[in-house]
mmCIF file of C-alpha atoms in Angstrom:
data_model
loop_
_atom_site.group_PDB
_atom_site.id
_atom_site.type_symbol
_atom_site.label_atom_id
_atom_site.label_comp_id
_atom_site.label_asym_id
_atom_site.label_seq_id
_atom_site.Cartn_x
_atom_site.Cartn_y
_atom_site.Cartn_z
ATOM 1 C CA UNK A 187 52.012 75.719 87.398
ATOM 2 C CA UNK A 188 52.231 78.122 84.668
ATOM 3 C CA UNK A 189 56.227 78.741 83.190
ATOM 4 C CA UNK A 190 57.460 82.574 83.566
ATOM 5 C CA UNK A 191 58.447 84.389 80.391
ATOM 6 C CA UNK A 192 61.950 84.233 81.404
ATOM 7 C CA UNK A 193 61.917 80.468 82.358
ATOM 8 C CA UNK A 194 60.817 80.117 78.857
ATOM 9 C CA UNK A 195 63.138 81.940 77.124
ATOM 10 C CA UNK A 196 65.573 80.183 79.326
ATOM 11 C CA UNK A 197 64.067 76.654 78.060
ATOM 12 C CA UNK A 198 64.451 77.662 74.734
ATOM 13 C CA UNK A 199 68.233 78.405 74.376
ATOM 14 C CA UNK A 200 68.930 75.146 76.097
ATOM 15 C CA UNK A 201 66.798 73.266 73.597
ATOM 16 C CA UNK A 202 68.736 75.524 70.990
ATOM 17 C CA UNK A 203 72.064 75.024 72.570
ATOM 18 C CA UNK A 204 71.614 71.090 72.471
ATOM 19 C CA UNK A 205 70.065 71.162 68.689
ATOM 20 C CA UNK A 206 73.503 72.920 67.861
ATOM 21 C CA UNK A 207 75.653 70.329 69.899
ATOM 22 C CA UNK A 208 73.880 67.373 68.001
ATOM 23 C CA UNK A 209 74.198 68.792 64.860
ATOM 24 C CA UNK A 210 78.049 69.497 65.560
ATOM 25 C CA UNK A 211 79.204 65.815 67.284
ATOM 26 C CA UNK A 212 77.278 64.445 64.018
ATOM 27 C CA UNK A 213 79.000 66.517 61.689
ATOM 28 C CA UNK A 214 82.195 65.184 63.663
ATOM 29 C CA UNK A 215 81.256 61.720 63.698
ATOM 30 C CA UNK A 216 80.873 62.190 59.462
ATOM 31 C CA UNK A 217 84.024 63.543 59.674
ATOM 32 C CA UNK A 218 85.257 60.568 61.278
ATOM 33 C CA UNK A 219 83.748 58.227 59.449
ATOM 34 C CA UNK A 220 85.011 59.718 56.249
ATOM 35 C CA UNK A 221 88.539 60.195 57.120
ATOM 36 C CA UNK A 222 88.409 55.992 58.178
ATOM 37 C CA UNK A 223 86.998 55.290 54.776
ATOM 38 C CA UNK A 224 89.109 57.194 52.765
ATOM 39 C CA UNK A 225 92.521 55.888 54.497
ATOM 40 C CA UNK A 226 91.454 52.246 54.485
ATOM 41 C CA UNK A 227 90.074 52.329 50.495
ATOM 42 C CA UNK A 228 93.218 52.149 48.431
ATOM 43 C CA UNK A 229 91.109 52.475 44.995
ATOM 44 C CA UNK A 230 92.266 55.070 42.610
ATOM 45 C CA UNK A 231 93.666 57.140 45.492
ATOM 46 C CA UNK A 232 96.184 58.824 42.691
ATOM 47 C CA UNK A 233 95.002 58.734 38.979
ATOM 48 C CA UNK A 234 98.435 59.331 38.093
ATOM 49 C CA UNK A 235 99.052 55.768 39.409
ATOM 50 C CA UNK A 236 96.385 53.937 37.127
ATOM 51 C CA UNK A 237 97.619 51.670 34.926
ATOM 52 C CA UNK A 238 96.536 51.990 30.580
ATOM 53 C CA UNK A 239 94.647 48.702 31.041
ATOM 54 C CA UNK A 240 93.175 49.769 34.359
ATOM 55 C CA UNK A 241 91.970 53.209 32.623
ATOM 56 C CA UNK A 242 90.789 51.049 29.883
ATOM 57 C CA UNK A 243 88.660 48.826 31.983
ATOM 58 C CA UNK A 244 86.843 52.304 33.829
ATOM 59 C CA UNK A 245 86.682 53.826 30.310
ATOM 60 C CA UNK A 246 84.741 51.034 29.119
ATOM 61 C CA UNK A 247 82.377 50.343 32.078
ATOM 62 C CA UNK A 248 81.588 54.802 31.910
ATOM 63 C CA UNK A 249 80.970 54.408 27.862
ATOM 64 C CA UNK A 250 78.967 51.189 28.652
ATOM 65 C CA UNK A 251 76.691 53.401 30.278
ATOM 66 C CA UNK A 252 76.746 56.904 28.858
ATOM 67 C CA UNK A 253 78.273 56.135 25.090
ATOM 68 C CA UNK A 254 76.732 55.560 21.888
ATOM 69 C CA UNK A 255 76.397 51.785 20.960
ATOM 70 C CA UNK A 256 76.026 51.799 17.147
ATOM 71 C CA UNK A 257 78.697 53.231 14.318
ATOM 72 C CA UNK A 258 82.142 53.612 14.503
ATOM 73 C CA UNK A 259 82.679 56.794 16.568
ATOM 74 C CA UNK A 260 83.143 56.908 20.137
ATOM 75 C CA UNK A 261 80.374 59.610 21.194
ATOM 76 C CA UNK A 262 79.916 59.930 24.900
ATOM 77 C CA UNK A 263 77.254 62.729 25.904
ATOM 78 C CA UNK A 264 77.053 63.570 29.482
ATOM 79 C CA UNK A 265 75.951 67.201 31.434
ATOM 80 C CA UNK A 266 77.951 66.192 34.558
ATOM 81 C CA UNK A 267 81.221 67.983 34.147
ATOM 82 C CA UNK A 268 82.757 65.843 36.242
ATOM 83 C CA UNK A 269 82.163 62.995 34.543
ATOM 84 C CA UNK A 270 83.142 64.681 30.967
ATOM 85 C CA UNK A 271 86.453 65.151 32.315
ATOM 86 C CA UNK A 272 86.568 61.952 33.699
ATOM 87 C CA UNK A 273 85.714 60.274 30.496
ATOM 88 C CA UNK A 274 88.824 62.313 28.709
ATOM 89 C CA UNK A 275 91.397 61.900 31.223
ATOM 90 C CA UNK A 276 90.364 57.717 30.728
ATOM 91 C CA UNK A 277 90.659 58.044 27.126
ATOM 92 C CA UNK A 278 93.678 59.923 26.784
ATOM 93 C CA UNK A 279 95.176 57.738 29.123
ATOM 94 C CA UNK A 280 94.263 54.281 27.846
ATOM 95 C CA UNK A 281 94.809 55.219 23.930
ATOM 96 C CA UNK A 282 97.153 57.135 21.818
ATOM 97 C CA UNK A 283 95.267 59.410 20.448
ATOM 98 C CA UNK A 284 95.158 62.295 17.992
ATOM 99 C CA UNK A 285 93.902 65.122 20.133
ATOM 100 C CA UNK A 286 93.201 67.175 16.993
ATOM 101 C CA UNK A 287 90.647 64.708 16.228
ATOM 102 C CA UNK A 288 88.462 64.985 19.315
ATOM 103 C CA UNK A 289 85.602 67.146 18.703
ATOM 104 C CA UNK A 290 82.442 68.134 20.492
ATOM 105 C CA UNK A 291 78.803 68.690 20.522
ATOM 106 C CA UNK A 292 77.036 71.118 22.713
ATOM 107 C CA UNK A 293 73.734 71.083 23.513
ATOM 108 C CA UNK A 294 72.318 74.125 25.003
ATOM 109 C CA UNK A 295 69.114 76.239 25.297
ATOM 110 C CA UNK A 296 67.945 79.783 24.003
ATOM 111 C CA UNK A 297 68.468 80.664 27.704
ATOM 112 C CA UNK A 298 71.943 79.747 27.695
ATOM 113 C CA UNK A 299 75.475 82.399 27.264
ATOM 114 C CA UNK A 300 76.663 80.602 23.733
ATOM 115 C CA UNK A 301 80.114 82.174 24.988
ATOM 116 C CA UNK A 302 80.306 81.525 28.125
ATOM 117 C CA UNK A 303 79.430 77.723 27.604
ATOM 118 C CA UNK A 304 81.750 77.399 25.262
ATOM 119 C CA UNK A 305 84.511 78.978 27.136
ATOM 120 C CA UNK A 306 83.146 76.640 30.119
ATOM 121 C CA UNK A 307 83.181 73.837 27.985
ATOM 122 C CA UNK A 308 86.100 73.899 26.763
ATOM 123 C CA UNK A 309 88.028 74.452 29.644
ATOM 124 C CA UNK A 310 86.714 71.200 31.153
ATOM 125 C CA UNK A 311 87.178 69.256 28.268
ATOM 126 C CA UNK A 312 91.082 71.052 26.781
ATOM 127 C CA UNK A 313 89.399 70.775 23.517
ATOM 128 C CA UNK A 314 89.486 74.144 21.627
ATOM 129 C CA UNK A 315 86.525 76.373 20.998
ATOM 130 C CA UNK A 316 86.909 75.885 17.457
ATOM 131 C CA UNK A 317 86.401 72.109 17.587
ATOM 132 C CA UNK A 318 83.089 72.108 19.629
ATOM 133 C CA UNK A 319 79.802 72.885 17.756
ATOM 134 C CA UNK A 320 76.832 74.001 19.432
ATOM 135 C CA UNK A 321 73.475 72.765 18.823
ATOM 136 C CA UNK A 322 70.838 75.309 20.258
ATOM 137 C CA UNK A 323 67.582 73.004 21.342
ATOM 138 C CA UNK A 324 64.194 75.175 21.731
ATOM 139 C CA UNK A 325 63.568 75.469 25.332
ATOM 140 C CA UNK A 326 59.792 74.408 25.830
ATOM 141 C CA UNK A 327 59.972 77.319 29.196
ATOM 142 C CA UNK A 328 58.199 74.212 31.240
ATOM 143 C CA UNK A 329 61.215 74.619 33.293
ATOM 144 C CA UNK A 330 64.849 75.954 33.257
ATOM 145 C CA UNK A 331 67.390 74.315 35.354
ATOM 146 C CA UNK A 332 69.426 76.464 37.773
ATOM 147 C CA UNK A 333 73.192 75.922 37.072
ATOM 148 C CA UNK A 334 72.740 73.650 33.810
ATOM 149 C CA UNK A 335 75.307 73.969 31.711
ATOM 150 C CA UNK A 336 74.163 71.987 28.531
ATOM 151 C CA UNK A 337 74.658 68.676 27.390
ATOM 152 C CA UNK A 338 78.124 68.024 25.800
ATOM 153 C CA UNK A 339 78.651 65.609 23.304
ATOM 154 C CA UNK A 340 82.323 63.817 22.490
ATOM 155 C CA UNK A 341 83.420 62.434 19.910
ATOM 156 C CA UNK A 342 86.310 60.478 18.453
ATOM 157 C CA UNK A 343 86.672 58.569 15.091
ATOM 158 C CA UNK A 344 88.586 55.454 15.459
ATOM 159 C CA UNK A 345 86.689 52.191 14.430
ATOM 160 C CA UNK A 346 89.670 50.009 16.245
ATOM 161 C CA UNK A 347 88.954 52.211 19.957
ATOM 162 C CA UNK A 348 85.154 52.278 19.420
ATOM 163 C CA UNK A 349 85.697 48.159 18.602
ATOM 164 C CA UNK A 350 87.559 47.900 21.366
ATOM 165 C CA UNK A 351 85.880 49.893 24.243
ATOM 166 C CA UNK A 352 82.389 48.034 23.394
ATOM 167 C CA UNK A 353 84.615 44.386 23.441
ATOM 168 C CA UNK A 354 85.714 45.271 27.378
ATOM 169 C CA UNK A 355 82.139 46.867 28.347
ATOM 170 C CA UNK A 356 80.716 43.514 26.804
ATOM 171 C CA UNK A 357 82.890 41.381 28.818
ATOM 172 C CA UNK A 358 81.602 42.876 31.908
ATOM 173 C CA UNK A 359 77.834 42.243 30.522
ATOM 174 C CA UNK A 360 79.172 38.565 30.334
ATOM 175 C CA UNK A 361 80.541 38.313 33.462
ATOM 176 C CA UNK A 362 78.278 36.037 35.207
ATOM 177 C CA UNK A 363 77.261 33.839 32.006
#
């Protein structure tokens, strides 16, 4: 037996109608699950609450990854904004520092608004335009990456901090010996 139009249509808005209820108990259940996570994790729930050791220790483990390994100036590069930030908020917290020595390297393309990136930039970072030099690399127009906003360089000049950081990040490669 063949299925009228309007039985069909009719078929179709409950398969619709339960697609939409799925999606919307799962999105719940995410929810949920989240909001259980997030009160029974106690980890860096307030950054105002780590402690200049505990800063230290994430600073490290961050420039262990994403720093430069050789000289004597702390250079961490990174495109993630987030994690720029992140880096500076560590470092100002574990070290007294002279803020008028952190400078900045900016790596953008011919496709990018110098301006804007450096008002971007610098926002993110609280280090003045003035103190953040932009290096323009030739884009090979392969590809150009929606929403990129360059590749930004810090750096700081302090052999006893750069001694220091790669000490703690090397303890944590010797962890297991």
């Amino acid at each position: 037996s063949e299925i009228s139009v309007s039985g069909k249509k009719r078929l179709a808005e409950v398969v619709e109608n339960g697609r939409k209820k799925s999606l919307a108990v799962r999105a719940a259940k995410k929810r949920e699950y989240g909001n259980r996570l997030e009160a029974s994790c106690g980890v860096l729930k307030s950054a105002k609450d780590i402690s200049q050791d505990e800063a230290k220790i994430c600073l490290s483990l961050l420039y262990w990854c994403e720093g430069a390994k050789t000289g004597t100036v702390l250079a961490f590069a990174n495109s993630d904004p987030a994690m720029v930030r992140a880096y500076l908020y560590l470092f100002r917290k574990a070290y007294d520092i002279k803020e008028e020595k952190i400078y900045a390297w900016l790596h953008l393309h011919d496709y990018h608004d110098r301006r804007e990136m450096l008002e971007y930039w610098s926002r993110i970072t609280r280090i003045p335009q003035d103190r953040i030099k932009v290096y323009n690399k030739k884009n090979s127009g392969i590809r150009k990456k929606t929403g990129y906003k360059g590749c930004l360089s810090v750096r700081y000049g302090d052999h006893r901090i750069f001694d220091e950081v790669l000490l703690i990040a090397g303890r944590f490669a010797n962890l297991n010996q």
